Coordinates of C-alpha atoms and ligand atoms in Angstrom, one line a residue:
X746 CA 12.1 -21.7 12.8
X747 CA 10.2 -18.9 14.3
X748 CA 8.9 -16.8 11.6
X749 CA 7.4 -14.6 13.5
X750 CA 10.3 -12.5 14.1
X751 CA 10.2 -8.6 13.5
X752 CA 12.7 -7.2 10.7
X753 CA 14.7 -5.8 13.3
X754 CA 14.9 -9.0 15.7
X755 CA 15.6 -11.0 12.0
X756 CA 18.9 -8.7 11.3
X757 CA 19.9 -9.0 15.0
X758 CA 19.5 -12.6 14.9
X759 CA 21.2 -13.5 11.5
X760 CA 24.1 -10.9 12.6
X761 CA 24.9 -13.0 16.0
X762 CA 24.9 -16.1 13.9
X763 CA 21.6 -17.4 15.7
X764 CA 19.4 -18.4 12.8
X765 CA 21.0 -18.3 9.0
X766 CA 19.4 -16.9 6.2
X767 CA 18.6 -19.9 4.1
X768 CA 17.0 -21.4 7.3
X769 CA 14.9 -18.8 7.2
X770 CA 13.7 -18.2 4.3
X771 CA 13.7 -21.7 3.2
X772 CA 11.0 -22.0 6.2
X773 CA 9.5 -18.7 4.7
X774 CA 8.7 -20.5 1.3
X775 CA 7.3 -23.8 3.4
X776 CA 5.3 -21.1 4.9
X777 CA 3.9 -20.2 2.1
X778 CA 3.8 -23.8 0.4
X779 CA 1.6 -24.7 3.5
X780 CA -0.5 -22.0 3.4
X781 CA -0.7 -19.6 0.2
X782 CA -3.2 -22.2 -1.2
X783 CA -5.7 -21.1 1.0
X784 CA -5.0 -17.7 1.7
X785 CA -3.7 -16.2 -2.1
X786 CA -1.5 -13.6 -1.6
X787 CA 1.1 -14.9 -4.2
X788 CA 0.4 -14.6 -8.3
X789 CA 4.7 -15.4 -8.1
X790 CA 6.9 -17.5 -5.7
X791 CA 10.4 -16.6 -6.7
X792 CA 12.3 -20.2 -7.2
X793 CA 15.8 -18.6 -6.9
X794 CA 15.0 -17.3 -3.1
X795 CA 17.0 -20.1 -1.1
X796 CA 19.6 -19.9 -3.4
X797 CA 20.0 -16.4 -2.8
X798 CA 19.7 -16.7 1.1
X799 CA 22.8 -19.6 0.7
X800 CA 24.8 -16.8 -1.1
X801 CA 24.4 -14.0 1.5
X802 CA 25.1 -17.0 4.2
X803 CA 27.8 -17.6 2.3
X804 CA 28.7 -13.6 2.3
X805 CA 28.2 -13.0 6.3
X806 CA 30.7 -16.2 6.8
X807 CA 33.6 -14.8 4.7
X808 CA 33.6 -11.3 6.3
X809 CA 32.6 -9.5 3.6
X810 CA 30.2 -6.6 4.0
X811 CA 26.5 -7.6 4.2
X812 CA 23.7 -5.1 3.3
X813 CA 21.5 -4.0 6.4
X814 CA 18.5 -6.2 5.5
X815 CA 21.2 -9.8 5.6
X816 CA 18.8 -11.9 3.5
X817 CA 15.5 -10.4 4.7
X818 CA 12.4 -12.3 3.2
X819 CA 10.4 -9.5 1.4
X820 CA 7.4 -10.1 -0.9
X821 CA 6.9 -6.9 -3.9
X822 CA 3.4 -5.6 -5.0
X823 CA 2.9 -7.2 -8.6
X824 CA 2.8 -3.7 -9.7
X825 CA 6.3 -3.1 -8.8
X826 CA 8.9 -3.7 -11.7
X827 CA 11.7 -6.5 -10.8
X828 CA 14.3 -6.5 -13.6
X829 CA 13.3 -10.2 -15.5
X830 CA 10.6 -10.7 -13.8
X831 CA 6.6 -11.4 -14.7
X832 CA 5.0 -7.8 -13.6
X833 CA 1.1 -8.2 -14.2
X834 CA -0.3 -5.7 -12.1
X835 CA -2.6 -8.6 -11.7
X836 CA -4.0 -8.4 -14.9
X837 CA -4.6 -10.8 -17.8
X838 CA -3.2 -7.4 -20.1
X839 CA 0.5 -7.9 -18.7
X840 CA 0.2 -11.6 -18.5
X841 CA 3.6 -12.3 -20.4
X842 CA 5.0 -8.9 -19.6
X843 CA 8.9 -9.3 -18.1
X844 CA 10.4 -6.3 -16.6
X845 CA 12.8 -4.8 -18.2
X846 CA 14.4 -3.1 -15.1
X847 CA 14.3 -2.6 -11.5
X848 CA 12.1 -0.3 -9.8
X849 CA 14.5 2.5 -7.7
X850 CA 13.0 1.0 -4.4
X851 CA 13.6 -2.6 -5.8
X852 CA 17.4 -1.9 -6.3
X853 CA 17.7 -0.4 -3.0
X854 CA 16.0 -3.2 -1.2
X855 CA 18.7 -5.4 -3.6
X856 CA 21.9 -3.4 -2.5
X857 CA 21.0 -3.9 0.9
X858 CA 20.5 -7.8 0.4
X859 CA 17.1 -8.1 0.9
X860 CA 15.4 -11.2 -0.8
X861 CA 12.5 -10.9 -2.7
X862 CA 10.0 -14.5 -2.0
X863 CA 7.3 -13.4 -4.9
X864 CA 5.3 -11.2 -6.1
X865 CA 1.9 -10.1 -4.2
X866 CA -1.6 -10.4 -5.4
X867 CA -3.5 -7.0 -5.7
X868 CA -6.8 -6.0 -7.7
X869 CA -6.1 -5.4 -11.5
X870 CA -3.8 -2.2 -12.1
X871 CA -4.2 -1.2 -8.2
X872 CA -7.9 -0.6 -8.9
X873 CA -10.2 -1.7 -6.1
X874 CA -9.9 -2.2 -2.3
X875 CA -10.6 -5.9 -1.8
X876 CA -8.0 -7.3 -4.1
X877 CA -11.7 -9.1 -5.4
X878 CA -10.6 -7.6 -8.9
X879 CA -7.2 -9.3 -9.4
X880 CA -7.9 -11.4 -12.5
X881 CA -6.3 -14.6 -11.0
X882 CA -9.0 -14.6 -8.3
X883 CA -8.7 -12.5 -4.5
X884 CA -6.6 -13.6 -1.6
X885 CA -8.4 -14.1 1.3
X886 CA -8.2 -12.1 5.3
X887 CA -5.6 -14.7 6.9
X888 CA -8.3 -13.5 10.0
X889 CA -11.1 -15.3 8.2
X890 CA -10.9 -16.4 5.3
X891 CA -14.1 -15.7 3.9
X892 CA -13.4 -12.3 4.4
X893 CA -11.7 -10.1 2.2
X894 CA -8.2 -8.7 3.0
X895 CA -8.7 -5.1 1.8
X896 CA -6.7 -3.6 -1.4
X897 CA -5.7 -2.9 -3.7
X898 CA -2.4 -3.7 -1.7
X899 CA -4.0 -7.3 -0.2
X900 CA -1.4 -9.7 -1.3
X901 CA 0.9 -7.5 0.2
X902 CA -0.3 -7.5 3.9
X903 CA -2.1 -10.6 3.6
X904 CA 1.4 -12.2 3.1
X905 CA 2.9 -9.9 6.5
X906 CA 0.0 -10.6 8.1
X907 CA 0.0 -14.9 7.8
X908 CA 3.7 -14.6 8.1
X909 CA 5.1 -15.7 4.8
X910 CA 7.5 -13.1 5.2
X911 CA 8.6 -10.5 6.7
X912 CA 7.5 -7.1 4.9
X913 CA 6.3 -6.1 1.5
X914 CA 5.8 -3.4 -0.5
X915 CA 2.9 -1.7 -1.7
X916 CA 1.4 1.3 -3.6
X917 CA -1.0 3.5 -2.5
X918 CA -2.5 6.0 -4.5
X919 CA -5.8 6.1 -2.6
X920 CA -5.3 3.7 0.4
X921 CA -4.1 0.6 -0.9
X922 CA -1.5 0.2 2.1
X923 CA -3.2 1.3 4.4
X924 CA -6.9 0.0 4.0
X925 CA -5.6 -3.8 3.5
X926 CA -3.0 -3.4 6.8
X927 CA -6.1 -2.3 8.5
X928 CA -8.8 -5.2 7.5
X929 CA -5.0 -7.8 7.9
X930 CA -4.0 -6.2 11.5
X931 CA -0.7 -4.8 10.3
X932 CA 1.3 -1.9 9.4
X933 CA 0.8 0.1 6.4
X934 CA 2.5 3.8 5.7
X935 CA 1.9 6.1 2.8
X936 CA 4.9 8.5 2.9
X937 CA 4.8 12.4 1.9
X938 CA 4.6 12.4 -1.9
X939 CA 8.4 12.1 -3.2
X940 CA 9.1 10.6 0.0
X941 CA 10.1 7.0 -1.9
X942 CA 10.8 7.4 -5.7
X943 CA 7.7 5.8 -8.0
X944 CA 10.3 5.1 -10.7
X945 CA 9.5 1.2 -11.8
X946 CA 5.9 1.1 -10.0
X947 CA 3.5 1.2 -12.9
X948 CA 1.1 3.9 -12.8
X949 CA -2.2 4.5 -11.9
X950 CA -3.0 8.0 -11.0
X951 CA 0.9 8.7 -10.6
X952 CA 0.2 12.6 -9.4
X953 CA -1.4 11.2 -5.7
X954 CA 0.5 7.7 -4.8
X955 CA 3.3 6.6 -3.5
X956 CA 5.0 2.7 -3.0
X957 CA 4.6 2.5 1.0
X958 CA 5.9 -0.3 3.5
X959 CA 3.4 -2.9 4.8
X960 CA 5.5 -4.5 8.4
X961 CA 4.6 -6.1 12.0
X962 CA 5.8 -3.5 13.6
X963 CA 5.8 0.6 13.4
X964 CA 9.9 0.3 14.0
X965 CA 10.4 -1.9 11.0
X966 CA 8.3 0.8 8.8
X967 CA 10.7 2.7 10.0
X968 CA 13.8 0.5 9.2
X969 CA 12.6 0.2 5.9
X970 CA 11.9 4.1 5.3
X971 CA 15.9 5.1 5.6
X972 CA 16.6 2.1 3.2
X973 CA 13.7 3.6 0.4
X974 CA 13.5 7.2 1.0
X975 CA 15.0 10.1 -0.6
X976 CA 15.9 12.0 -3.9
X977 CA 16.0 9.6 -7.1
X978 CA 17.2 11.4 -10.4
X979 CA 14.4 9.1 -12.2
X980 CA 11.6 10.3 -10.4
X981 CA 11.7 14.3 -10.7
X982 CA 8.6 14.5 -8.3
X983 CA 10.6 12.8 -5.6
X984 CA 12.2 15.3 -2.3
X985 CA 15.0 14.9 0.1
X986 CA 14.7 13.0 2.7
X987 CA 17.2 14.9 4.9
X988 CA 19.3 12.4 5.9
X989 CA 17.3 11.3 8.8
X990 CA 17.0 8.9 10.7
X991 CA 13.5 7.5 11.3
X992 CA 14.8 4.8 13.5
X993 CA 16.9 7.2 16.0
X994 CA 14.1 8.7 18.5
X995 CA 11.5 6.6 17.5
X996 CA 10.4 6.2 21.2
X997 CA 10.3 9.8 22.2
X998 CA 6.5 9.9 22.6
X999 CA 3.6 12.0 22.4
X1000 CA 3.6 13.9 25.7
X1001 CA 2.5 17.9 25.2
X1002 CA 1.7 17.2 21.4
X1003 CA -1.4 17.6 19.9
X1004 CA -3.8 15.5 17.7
X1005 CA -7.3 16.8 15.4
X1006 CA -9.9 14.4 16.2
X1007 CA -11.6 14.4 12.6
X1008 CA -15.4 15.0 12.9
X1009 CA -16.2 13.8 9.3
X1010 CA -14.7 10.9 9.7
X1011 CA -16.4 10.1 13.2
X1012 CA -20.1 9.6 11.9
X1013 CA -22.2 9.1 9.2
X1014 CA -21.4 5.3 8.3
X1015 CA -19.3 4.3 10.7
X1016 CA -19.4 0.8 12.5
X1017 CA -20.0 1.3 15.9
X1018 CA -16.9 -1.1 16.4
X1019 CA -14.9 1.2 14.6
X1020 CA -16.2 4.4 15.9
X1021 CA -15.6 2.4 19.7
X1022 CA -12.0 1.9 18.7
X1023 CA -11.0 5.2 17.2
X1024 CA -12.5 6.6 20.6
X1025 CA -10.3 4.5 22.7
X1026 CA -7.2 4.5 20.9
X1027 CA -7.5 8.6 21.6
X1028 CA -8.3 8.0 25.3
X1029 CA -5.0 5.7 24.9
X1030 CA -3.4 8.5 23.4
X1031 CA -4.6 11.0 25.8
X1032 CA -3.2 8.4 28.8
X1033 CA 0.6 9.2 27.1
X1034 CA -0.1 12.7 27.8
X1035 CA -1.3 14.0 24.2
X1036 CA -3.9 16.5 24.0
X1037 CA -6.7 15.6 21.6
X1038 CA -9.4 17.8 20.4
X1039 CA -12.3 17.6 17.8
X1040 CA -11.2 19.2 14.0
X1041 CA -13.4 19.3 10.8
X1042 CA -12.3 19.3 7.5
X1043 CA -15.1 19.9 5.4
X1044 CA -13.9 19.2 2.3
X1045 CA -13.8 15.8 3.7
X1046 CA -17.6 15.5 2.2
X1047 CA -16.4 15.9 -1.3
X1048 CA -13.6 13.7 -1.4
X1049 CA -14.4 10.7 -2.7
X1050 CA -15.8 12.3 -5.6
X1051 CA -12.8 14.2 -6.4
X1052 CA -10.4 11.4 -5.9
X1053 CA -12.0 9.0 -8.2
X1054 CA -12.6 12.3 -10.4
X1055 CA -8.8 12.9 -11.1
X1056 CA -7.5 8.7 -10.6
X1057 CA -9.9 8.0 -13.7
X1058 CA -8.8 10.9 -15.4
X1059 CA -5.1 9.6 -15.2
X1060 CA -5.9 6.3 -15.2
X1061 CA -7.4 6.9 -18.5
X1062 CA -4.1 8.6 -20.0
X1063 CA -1.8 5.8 -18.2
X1064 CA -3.5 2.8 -19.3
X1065 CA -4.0 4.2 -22.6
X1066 CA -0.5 2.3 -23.8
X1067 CA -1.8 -1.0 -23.2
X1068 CA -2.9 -1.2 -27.0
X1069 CA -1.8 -4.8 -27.9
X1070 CA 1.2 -2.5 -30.5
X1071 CA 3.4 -1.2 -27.3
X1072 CA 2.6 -3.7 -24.5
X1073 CA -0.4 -6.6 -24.5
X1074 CA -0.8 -9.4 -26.0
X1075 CA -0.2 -11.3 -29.4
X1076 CA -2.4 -10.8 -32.1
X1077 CA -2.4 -9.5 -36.2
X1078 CA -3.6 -6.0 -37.2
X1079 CA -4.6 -7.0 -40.6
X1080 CA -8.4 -7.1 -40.4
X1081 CA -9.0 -4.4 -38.5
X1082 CA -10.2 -0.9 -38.0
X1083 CA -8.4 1.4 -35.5
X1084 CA -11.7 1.2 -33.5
X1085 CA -12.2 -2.2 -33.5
X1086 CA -8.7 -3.0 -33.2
X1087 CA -8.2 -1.3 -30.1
X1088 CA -11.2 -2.5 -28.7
X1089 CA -10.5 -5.9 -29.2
X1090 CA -7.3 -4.7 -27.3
X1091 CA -8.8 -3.6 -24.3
X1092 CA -11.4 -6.1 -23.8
X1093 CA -8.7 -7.8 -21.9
X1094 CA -9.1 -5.7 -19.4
X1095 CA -11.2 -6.6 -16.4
X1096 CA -14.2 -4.7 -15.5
X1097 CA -13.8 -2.5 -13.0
X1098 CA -10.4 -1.1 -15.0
X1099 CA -13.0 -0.3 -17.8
X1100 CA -15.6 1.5 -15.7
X1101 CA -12.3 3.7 -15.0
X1102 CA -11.0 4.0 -18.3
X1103 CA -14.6 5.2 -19.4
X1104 CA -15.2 7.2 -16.7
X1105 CA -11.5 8.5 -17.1
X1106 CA -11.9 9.1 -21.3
X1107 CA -15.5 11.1 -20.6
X1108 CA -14.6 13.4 -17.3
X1109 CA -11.7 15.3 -19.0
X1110 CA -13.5 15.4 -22.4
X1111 CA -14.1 18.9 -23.9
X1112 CA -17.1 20.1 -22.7
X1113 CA -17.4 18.2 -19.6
X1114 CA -13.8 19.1 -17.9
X1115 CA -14.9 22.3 -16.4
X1116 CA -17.9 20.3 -14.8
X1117 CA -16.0 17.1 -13.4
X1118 CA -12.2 17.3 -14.0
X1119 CA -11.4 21.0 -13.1
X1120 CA -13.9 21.1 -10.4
X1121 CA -12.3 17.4 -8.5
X1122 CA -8.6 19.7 -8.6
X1123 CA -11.0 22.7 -6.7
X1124 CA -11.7 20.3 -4.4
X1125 CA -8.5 18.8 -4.2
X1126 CA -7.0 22.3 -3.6
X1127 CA -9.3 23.6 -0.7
X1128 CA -9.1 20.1 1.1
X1129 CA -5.0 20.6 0.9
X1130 CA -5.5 24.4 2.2
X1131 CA -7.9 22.9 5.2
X1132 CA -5.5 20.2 6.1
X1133 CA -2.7 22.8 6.5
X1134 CA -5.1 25.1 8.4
X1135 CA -5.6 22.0 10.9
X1136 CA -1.8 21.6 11.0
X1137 CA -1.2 25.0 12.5
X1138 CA -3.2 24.0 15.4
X1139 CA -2.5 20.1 15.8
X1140 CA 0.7 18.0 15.6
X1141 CA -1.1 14.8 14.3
X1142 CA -4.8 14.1 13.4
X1143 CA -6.5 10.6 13.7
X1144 CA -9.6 8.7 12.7
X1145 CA -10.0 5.3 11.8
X1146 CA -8.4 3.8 8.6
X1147 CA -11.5 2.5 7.8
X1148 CA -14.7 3.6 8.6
X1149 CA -16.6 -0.3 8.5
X1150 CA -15.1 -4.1 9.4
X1151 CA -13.7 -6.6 6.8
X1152 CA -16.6 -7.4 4.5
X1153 CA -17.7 -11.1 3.1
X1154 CA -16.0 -12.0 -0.4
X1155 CA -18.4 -10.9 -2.8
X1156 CA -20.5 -9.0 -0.9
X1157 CA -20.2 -5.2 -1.9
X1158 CA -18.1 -6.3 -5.3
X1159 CA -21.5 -5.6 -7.1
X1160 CA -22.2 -2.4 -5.7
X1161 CA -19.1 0.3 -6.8
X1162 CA -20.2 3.3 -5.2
X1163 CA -20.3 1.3 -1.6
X1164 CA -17.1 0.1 -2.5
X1165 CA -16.0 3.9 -3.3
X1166 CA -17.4 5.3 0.0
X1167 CA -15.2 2.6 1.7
X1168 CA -12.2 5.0 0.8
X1169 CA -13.2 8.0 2.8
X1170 CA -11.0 7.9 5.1
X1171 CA -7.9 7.1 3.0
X1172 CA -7.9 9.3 0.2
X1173 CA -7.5 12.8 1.7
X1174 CA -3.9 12.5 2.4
X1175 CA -3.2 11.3 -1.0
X1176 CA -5.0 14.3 -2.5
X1177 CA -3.1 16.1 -0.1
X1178 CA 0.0 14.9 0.0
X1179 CA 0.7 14.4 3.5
X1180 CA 2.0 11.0 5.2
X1181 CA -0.4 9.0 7.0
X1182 CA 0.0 5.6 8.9
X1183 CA -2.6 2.7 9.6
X1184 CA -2.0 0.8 12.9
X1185 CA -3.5 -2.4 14.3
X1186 CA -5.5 -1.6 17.1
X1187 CA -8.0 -3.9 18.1
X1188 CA -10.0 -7.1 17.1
X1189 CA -13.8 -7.1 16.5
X1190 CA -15.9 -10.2 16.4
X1191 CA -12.3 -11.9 15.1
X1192 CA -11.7 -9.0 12.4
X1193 CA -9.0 -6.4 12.7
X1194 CA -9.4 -2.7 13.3
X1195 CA -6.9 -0.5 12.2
X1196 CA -6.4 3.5 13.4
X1197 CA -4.9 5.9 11.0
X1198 CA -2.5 8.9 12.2
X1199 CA -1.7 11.7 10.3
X1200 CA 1.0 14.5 10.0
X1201 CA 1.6 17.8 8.6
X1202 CA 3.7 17.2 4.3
X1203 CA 7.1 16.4 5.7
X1204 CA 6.7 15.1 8.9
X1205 CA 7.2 11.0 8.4
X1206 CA 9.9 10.8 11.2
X1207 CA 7.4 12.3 14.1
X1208 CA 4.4 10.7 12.4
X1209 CA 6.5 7.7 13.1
X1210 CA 6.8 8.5 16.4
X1211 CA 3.3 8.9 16.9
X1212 CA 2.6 5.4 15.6
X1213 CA 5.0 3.6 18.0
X1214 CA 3.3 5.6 21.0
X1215 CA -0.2 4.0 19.9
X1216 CA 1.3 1.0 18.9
X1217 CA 2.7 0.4 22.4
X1218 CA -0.4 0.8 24.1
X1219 CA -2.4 -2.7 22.4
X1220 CA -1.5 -6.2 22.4
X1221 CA -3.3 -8.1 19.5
X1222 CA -3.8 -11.6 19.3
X1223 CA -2.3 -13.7 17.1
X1224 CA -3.6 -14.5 13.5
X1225 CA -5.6 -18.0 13.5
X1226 CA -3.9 -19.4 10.7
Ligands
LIG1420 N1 -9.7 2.0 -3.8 C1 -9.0 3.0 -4.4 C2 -9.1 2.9 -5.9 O1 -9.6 2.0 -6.3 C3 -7.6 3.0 -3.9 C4 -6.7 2.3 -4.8 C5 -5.2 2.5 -4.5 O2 -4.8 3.1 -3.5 N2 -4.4 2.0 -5.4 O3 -8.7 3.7 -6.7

């Protein structure tokens, strides 16, 4: 069985009768039978998932009407509630915690007969970027193995990436789909904010991040998008999608339009690798008849500050539930003091959700608000007003996704402000809001580099576009594994 299929070829071939579901995603959980061990992207294999392929078989032979993903193999964040199922945000606090619904993107996948293989490995409460933080230890890049896959998202595209399936969700609230789809070489979109409904995805910093797909390919992104977008009357944050359709026109091209170069992200720190590959992918660009041009965004400088500013500060008042009384783990009250109680609570956490949940308790605190808190939503406002400026002129902008290569296991978890600069690149369009798209673009000494696209708040279906017009221009290898 060729599992290598995109999610368009897999519809095309289980509608012509060429390959049956249960064939293939019996030979998607061999897959990752033969390989998971080494590569961890699963915490979760779900046992029911041949059954479930035999019942849509059974479905497709009977005439009766088939949802448009016909069995589709899809693996689910672990922060991502399926109704029944374990949901541990990788995390030794939700160990035995069962969902007691489906998240509004997980229904949607279900009414459209998609089948869900397990749940993805991610760092602990989508904290991190290396997935080095999960507490049941880090999947590994499927392009080296002692490399890490990115994150917080790196189950997710590690499990696209080594083809144990065929896409997977995953939640990005600072670049968690798009960082690990960069260091993994595949796709990873963060829609406009309200674009997909957050309703069932457990929060982190739930004013910034979104649930995004991680594919092979920039068409099956956009397959996926008309399947999860649009309004949800759970999420009140969420917008209409407009009925479209981010499959029709998906090939129209970049000729005449215009793309914003980002300075800031072009420089300081950059891997001359990187900086080699974001300067070809715009000659690329150029070669389809787009018009690029240098931008700045100035605020750029101040980002990372005011991102992890604002995520600690909700972070803080989200996690703040996990108190052993409403969700946690077993143990008596009688004893105790409130104090002690609740720290005995929380040490279950691991530690880089505590350095937030300090971080996050003292930044908002009286006294220090105007200083941290209110000054990171300055920030985030006059980066928002520059990215609009830059959208008057440009159609798109571009830099890399990230600015360095895959990094060795272990080697920057030590070190959390290297780790934070790593997100430089990412976190503006979540402070902003705007949609932005990671594609694979070329292979360094064996490790994937990925090129981020950006559009103007709204603009997913030409962002789309944009991505498929890069993304037609390379031809990666194949993972080794
Ligand atoms: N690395 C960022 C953080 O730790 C991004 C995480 C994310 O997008 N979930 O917060």
């Amino acid at each position: 069985m060729n599992l290598k299929i995109s999610a368009l070829e897999y519809v095309e071939q289980v509608k012509n009768g060429d390959i049956s579901a249960e064939d293939f995603v019996s030979s998607s959980i061999d897959r990752i039978k033969n390989v998971d061990d080494k590569l961890h992207a699963f915490l979760q294999v779900n046992s029911k998932a041949v059954e479930h392929a035999q019942q849509i078989d059974k479905k497709i032979k009977s005439g009766e009407k088939v949802g448009q993903c016909f069995g589709m193999p899809i693996s689910i964040k672990d922060n991502i509630c399926i109704k029944h199922s374990k949901t541990t945000c990788a995390s030794k606090m939700l160990e035995k915690f069962t969902a007691p619904y489906d998240a509004t993107v997980i229904s949607k996948l279900k009414q459209e007969d998609a089948i869900f293989v397990g749940k993805a490995n991610m760092d602990e409460f989508a904290m991190g970027l290396t997935t080095e933080f999960s507490a049941y230890g880090p999947s590994k890049n499927p392009w080296n193995t002692d490399y890490v896959p990115g994150g917080s998202s790196g189950g997710s595209a590690v499990s696209v990436s080594a083809f144990e399936c065929i896409a997977s969700l995953g939640s990005d609230t600072g670049g968690s789909v798009r960082n690990p789809a960069s260091f993994c070489s595949v796709v990873g979109f963060k829609p406009t904010y309200g674009l997909i409904s957050r309703f069932g995805l457990i929060s982190y910093a739930n004013s910034i991040e979104q649930i995004g797909p991680i594919t092979r390919t920039v068409k099956d992104t956009a397959f996926l998008l008309n399947i999860l977008s649009g309004l949800d009357s759970n999420d009140n944050t969420t917008i209409e999608n407009g009925n479209q359709d981010y499959l029709a026109d998906i090939d129209s091209g970049i000729e005449g339009k215009k793309i914003g170069i980002i300075q800031e992200m072009m420089g300081e720190g950059i891997d001359p690798s990187v900086l080699s590959a974001t300067n070809d992918a715009v000659s690329k660009l150029e070669g389809l008849g787009a018009v690029c041009e240098k931008v700045s965004i100035d605020m750029v400088k101040y980002s990372v500050a005011s991102y992890y500013t604002i995520t600690a500060t909700e972070a803080g008042s989200n996690l703040a539930r996990y108190d052993n009384l409403r969700y946690g783990y077993e143990f008596p009250v009688e004893g105790f003091e409130f104090n002690s109680y609740i720290s005995k609570a929380r040490a279950k956490f691991g530690p880089e959700v505590i350095r937030r949940m300090i971080l996050g308790g003292f930044v908002p605190s009286a006294g220090h608000a105007g200083k941290y808190f209110l000054k990171a939503l300055k920030v985030k406002s006059k980066l928002t007003k520059e990215v609009k400026d830059a959208f008057k002129k440009f159609d798109y902008l571009i830099a890399p996704t990230v600015p360095v290569l895959p990094f060795k296991l272990g080697e920057k978890i030590d070190d959390p402000i290297a780790l934070f600069l790593v997100d430089i690149n990412t976190v503006m369009s979540n402070l902003s809001g705007i949609p932005s798209i990671s594609v694979p673009f070329s292979i360094s000494n064996g490790l994937p580099i990925g090129i981020q696209l950006l559009a103007n708040h709204g603009e997913d279906k030409s962002l789309l576009q944009a991505a498929k017009a890069l993304e037609s221009t390379v031809n990666l290898p194949e993972v080794p594994i």
